[in-house]
Amino acid sequence: QVQLVESGGGSVQAGGSLRLSCTAYGYTISLYCMGWFRQAPGKEREGVATIGTGGSTTYADSVKGRFTISRDNAKNTLYLLMDSLKPEDTAMYYCAASPVCRWDSSTYNSWGQGTQVTVSS
């Protein structure tokens, strides 16, 4: 059974840090482009960061310099280190897998259940 399981969300004050994890079951993440997306209440889902099979990364302008995406292929786990968090980062965060690295969420065919991040001012 193919499954992505996120963890690491929580509540933090502005300026704080969190590290999200996403462990894959049933397939090997090193063969896919992996992405982090987020969705805030009343807003559309948006791409946060992607990491390709070769390790190349892309970031949304809103998180560039503050967030770092990485993967541990031995643990089959994807990470998102979030520093200098802002209240506008509050959202449900999802990891996803795709055969191609694009910001278009429709290209991602495996999704986790999400983990909530809440940043207070």
XYZ file of C-alpha atoms in Angstrom:
121
model
C 0.000 0.000 0.000
C 1.419 3.354 -1.083
C 1.281 5.866 1.719
C 2.902 9.139 2.795
C 2.792 10.014 6.480
C 3.629 13.516 7.682
C 4.605 14.523 11.206
C 6.278 17.351 13.074
C 3.636 20.035 12.899
C 2.597 22.053 15.909
C 2.177 25.487 17.394
C 5.084 27.898 17.632
C 5.635 31.602 18.159
C 6.783 33.846 15.346
C 10.504 33.533 14.810
C 10.534 29.921 15.914
C 11.384 26.758 14.006
C 9.792 23.433 13.163
C 10.938 20.416 11.188
C 8.348 18.463 9.253
C 8.917 14.854 8.244
C 7.248 12.746 5.593
C 7.889 9.006 5.504
C 6.910 6.943 2.494
C 5.583 3.418 2.638
C 5.158 1.180 -0.366
C 7.546 2.977 -2.722
C 10.991 4.595 -2.892
C 11.059 8.397 -2.682
C 14.476 8.611 -4.335
C 12.782 7.741 -7.644
C 10.378 10.694 -7.455
C 10.280 14.424 -7.262
C 9.023 15.212 -3.779
C 7.224 18.368 -2.797
C 5.799 20.204 0.169
C 2.553 22.097 -0.289
C 0.405 24.049 2.145
C -3.154 25.231 2.387
C -4.450 27.894 4.728
C -8.158 28.226 5.558
C -9.995 29.919 2.717
C -6.982 29.839 0.425
C -5.869 27.613 -2.413
C -3.167 25.010 -1.984
C 0.252 26.410 -2.845
C 3.640 24.901 -3.476
C 6.283 25.496 -0.833
C 9.353 23.528 -1.965
C 10.373 20.685 -4.238
C 13.377 18.400 -4.432
C 14.240 16.424 -7.527
C 15.717 12.969 -7.841
C 19.167 14.526 -8.265
C 18.769 16.728 -5.223
C 17.969 19.996 -6.969
C 15.617 22.188 -4.962
C 13.149 24.971 -5.654
C 11.339 27.235 -3.205
C 8.400 29.571 -3.254
C 9.517 33.184 -2.972
C 7.618 33.526 0.304
C 9.799 30.903 2.035
C 13.117 31.297 0.252
C 15.950 31.708 2.744
C 13.818 30.470 5.650
C 12.793 26.914 4.670
C 15.026 24.015 3.638
C 13.796 20.868 1.926
C 15.871 17.702 2.131
C 15.552 13.961 1.815
C 17.133 10.954 3.500
C 16.863 8.184 0.956
C 18.111 5.568 3.404
C 15.178 6.382 5.693
C 12.817 6.972 2.764
C 11.908 10.254 4.422
C 11.432 13.818 3.227
C 12.007 16.814 5.505
C 11.108 20.479 5.627
C 13.086 22.594 8.072
C 11.231 25.827 8.720
C 13.080 28.684 10.392
C 12.041 32.268 11.165
C 8.407 31.265 11.020
C 5.788 33.941 10.449
C 2.055 33.967 11.228
C 1.385 33.832 7.470
C 3.064 30.405 7.398
C 0.096 29.013 9.333
C -1.451 26.245 7.223
C -1.912 22.527 6.776
C 1.277 21.186 5.223
C 1.253 18.225 2.839
C 3.994 16.189 1.234
C 3.504 14.693 -2.192
C 5.294 12.664 -4.857
C 5.407 13.233 -8.593
C 7.219 11.776 -11.593
C 8.113 15.346 -12.625
C 9.178 18.417 -10.658
C 6.604 21.143 -11.213
C 4.643 23.548 -9.023
C 1.419 22.208 -10.542
C -0.102 20.122 -7.738
C -2.123 18.099 -10.259
C 1.078 16.338 -11.337
C 1.507 14.892 -7.846
C -0.244 11.547 -7.562
C 0.508 10.574 -3.972
C -0.376 12.774 -1.007
C -0.059 12.558 2.748
C -2.841 13.414 5.165
C -1.241 16.682 6.224
C 0.218 18.140 9.406
C -0.938 21.434 10.913
C 1.474 24.294 11.503
C 0.256 27.258 13.547
C 2.434 30.327 14.085
C 1.316 32.926 16.600
C 2.470 36.515 16.700
